[in-house]
XYZ file of C-alpha atoms in Angstrom:
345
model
C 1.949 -31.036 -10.885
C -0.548 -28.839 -8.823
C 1.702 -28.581 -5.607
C 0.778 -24.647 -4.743
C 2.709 -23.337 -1.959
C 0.371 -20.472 -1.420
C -1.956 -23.711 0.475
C 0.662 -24.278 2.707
C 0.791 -22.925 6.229
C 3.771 -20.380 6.862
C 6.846 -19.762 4.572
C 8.908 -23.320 3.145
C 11.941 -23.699 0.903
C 10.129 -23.465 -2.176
C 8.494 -19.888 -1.280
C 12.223 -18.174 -1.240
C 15.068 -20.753 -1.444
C 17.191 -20.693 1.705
C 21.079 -20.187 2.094
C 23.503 -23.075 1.130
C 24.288 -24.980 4.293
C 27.509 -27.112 4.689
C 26.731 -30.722 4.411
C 26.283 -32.540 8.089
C 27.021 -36.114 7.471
C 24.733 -38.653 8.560
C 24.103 -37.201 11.558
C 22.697 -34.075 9.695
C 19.637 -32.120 11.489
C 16.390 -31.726 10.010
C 17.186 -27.969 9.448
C 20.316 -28.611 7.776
C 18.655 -31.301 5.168
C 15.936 -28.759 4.830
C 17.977 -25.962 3.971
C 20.486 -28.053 1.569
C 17.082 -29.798 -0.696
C 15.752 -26.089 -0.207
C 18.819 -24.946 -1.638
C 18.869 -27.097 -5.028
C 15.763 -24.860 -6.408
C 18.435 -22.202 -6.465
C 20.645 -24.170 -8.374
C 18.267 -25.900 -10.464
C 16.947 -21.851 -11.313
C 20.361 -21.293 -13.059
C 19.816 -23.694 -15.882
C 15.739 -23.822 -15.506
C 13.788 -20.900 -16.102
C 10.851 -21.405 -14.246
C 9.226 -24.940 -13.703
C 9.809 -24.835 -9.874
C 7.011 -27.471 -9.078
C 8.713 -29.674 -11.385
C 11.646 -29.316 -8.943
C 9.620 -29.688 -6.224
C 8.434 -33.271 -7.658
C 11.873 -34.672 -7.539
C 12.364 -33.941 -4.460
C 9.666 -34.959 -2.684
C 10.022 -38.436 -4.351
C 13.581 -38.755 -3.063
C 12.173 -38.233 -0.122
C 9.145 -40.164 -0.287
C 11.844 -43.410 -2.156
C 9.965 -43.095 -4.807
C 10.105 -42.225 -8.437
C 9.123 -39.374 -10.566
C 7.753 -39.087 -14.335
C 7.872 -36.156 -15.797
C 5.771 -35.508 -19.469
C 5.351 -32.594 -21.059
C 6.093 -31.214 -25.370
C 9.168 -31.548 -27.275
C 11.466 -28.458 -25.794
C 10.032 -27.913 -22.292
C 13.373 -28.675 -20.673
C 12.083 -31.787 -19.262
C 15.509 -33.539 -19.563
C 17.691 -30.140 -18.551
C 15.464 -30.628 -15.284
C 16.360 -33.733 -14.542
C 20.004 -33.086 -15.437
C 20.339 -29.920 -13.655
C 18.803 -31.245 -10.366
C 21.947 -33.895 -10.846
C 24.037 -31.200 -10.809
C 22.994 -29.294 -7.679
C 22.748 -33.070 -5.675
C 26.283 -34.669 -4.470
C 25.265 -37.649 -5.784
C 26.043 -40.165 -8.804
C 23.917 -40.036 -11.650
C 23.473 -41.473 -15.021
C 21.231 -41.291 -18.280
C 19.988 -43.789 -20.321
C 18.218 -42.613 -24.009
C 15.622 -45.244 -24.387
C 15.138 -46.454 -27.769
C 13.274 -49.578 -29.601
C 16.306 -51.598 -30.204
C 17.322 -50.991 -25.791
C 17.349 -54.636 -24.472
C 16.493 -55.304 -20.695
C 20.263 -56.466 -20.002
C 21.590 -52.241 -21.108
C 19.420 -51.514 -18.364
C 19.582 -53.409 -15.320
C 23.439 -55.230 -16.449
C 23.939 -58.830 -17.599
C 26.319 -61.733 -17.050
C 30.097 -61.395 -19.072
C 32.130 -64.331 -20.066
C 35.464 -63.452 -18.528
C 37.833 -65.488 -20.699
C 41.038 -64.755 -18.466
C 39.276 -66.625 -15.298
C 36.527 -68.653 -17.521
C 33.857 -67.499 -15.487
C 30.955 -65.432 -16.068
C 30.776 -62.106 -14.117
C 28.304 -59.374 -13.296
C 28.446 -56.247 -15.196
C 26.586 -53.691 -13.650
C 24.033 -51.428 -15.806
C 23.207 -47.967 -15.489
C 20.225 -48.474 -13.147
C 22.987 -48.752 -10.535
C 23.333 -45.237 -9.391
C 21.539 -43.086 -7.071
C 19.636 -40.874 -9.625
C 18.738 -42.227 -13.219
C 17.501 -40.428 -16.202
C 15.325 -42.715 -18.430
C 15.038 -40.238 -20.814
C 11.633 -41.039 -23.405
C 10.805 -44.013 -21.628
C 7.567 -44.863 -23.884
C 10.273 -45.155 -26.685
C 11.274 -48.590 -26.026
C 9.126 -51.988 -25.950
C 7.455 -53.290 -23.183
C 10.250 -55.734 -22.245
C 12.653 -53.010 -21.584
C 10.520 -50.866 -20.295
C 9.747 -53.983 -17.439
C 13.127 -54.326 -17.017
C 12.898 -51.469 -14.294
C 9.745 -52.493 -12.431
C 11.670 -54.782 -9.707
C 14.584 -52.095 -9.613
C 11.865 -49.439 -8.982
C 10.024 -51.341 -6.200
C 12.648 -54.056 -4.564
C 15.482 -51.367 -5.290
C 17.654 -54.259 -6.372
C 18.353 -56.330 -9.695
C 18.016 -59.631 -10.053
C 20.057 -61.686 -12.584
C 20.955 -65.412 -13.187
C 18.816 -65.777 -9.374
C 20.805 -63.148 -7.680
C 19.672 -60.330 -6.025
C 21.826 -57.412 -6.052
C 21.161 -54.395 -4.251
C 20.894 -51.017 -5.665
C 22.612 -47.745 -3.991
C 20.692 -45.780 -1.379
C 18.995 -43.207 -2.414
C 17.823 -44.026 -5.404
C 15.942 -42.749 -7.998
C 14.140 -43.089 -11.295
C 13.437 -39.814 -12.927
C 11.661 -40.917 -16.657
C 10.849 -38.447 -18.993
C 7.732 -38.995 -21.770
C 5.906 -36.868 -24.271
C 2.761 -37.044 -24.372
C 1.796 -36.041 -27.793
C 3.627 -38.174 -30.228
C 2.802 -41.869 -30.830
C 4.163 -43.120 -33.965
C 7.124 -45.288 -32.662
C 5.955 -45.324 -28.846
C 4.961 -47.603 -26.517
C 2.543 -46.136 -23.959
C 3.499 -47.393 -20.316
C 1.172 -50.245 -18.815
C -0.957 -49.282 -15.792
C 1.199 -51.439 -13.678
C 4.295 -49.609 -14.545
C 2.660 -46.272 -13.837
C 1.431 -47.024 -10.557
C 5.246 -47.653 -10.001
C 5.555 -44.188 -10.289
C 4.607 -41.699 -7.154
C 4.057 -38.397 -8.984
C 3.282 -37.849 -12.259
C 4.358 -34.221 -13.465
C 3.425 -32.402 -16.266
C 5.788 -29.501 -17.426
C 3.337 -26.936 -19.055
C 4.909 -24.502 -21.735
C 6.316 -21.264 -20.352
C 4.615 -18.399 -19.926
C 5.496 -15.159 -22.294
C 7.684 -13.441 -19.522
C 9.641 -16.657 -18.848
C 10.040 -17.733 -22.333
C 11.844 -13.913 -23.126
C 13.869 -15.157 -20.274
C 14.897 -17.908 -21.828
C 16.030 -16.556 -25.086
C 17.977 -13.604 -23.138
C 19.714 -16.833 -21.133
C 20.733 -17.798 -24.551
C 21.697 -14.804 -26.447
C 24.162 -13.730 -23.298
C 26.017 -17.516 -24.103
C 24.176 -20.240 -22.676
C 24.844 -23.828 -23.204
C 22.554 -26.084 -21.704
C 25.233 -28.900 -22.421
C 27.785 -27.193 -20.252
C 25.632 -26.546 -16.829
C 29.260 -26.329 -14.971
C 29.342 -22.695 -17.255
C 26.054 -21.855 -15.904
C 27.385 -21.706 -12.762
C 25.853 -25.221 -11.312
C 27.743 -26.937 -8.010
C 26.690 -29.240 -5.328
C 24.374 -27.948 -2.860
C 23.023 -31.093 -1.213
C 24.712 -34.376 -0.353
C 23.355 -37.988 -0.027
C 23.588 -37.941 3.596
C 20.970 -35.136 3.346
C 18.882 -37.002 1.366
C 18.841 -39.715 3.801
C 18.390 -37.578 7.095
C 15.420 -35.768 4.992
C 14.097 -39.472 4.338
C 14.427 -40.269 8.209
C 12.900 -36.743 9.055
C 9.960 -37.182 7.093
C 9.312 -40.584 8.609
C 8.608 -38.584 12.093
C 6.174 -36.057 10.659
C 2.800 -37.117 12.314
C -0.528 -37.521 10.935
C -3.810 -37.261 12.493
C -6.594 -40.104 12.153
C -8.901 -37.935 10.890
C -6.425 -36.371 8.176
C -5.840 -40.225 6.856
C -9.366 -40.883 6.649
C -9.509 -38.114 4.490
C -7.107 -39.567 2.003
C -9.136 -42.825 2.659
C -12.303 -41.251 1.894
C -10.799 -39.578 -1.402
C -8.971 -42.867 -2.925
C -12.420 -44.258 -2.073
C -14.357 -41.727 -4.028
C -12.803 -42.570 -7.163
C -13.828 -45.923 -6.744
C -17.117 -45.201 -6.892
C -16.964 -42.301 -9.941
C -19.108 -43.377 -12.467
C -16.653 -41.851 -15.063
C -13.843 -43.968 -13.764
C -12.692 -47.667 -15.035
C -9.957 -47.893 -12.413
C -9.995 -45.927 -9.128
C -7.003 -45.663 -6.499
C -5.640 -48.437 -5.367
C -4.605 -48.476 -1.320
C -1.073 -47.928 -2.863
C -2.160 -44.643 -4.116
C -3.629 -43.920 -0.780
C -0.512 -44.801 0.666
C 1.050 -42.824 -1.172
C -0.714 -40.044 -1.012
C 0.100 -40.171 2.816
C 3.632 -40.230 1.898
C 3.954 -37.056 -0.400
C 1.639 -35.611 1.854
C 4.380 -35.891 4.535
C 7.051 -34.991 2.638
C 5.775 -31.531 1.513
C 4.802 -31.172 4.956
C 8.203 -31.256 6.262
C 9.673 -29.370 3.429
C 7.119 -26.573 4.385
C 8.743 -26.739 8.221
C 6.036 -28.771 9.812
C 6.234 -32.010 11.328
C 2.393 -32.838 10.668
C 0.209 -33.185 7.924
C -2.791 -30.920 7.164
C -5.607 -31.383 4.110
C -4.054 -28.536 2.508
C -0.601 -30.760 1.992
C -3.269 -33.873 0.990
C -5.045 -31.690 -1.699
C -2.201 -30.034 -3.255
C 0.105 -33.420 -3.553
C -3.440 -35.124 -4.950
C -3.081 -34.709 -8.738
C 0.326 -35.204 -9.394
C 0.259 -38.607 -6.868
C -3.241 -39.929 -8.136
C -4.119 -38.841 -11.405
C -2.070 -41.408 -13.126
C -3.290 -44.359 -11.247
C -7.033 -43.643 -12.818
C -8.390 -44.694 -15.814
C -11.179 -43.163 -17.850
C -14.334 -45.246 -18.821
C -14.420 -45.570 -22.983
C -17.809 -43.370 -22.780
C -16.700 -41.143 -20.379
C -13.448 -40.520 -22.807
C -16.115 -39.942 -25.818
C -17.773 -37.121 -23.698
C -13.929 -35.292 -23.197
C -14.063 -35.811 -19.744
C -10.740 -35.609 -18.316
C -9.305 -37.413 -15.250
C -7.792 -34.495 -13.852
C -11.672 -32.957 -13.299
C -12.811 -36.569 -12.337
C -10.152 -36.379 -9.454
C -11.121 -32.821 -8.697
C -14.857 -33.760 -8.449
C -13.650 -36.620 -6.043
C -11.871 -34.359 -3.600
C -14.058 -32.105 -3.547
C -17.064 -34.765 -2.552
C -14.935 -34.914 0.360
C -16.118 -33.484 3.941
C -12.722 -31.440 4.876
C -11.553 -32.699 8.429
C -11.106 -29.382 10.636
């Protein structure tokens, strides 16, 4: 993810994580919600060495409703993310391992055959909770894979013609790696558009790594994150007053012709198969927003747009076959693209 808090304008929760606030209710102000999310980098920092954009990602696709996939090598803590940013929310949350024999109905629930009443009844899956871990979702076939696209953009289930609604907020946060193939099935482009960010979890550097291993030789268990100290810093209701609050945070015509202008730039790449859709655009706009208000702004500037435009973009393009050939990559593609574009001032 290239979200860089240096291009922000004055100091946000992700520069130096606030103190823990008490949770507000409903009724909670946009400090409050700022400060709690703020505070779950904190949290997230006891399990997590490093990786803080990562954390960042997650939360600005609660924000945002949206969803979050996360790719990186074997043994980047891509799961121990997920799982420790669990922890630190006041919110249910449950894991699914997604392998080739996973059937749509483990996912999303199916119909039971009560004997006692003769009836069939709805058992609910694990995709009804507020945050999900579908851990190696390229693991499974395309069927079950599919099996999340209505819960990811209807945020409900639908079985035997009924719709049933999923908890609020909700989230999908799917883990992949990238390097392996044998036994995978690569997502579709449709399914990856479902996604708002895309985040890839690099390797650490030398400093954090000896971090890590001195984590480990003083006793830690990533299994036990209640040992490393983990607790609740941000409740639902936050969640949803951060939704609302980021729903007010304005945005100038001339900084959404900008994103206009750049989703229409890949259109027109020559290196480029597929550009962005105006559901990228859109949401572009919405990320855009969200770190915004996380930065303690309520309005958008190009810095937010161009530091939110890889991770909410660069999976919604796809590469021409000769531009592959030539080792062109998408993320310079996009690059080129934003940078064709006349900053708004």
């Amino acid at each position: 993810m290239t979200v860089d808090p240096s291009r922000t304008s004055g100091p946000g929760p992700f520069e130096k994580a606030p103190p823990q606030s008490p949770h507000s209710g409903p009724a909670s102000s946009s400090n409050t919600a700022r400060a709690a999310l703020g505070a779950v980098r904190a949290e997230v920092a006891k399990a997590v060495v490093g990786q803080d954009p990562a954390v960042a990602g997650i939360l600005i696709a609660l924000l945002c409703r949206g969803h979050i996939l996360l790719e990186g090598v074997p043994g980047v803590a891509k799961t121990l993310l997920v799982r420790s940013v669990a922890a630190a929310l006041d919110v249910d949350t449950k894991r699914v391992q997604f392998t080739p024999d996973l059937m749509p109905g483990d996912v999303t629930g199916s119909l039971v055959f009560d004997a006692a009443s003769s009836e069939f009844t709805f058992r609910e899956g694990p995709v009804f909770t507020n945050l999900l871990l579908a851990d190696e979702i390229n693991r499974t076939p395309p069927k079950t894979q599919a099996s999340l696209l209505e819960a990811m953009e209807e945020r409900q289930v639908t079985v035997d013609g009924v719709g049933r609604p999923l908890p609020s907020p909700f989230l999908v946060a799917a883990t992949q790696n990238p390097v392996e193939y044998e036994g995978t099935y690569p997502l579709p482009e449709a399914q990856l558009d479902r996604f708002l960010l895309k985040v890839t979890l690099p390797l650490p550097p030398r400093d954090d790594e000896i971090t890590v291993l001195t984590r480990h030789a003083a006793g830690f268990d990533p299994r036990d994150l209640a040992a490393a100290g983990l607790r609740p810093v941000a409740s639902a209701a936050d969640v949803e007053a951060g939704i609302e609050q980021v729903r007010r945070v304005s945005v100038a015509p001339q900084v959404a012709a900008y994103i206009v202008d750049i989703a229409r730039a890949t259109r027109f790449s020559p290196s480029l198969a597929l550009g962005v859709s105006p559901r990228g655009a859109t949401a572009l706009l919405g990320t855009s927003r969200a770190w915004a208000w996380l930065n303690g702004r309520d309005f958008v500037t190009p810095d937010d747009v161009q530091a939110l435009a890889q991770s909410t973009l660069a999976h919604r393009l796809s590469l021409r076959p000769e531009a592959e050939l030539e080792g062109v990559s998408v993320g310079s593609v996009l690059d080129a693209a934003v940078n064709s574009v006349p900053v708004p001032r």
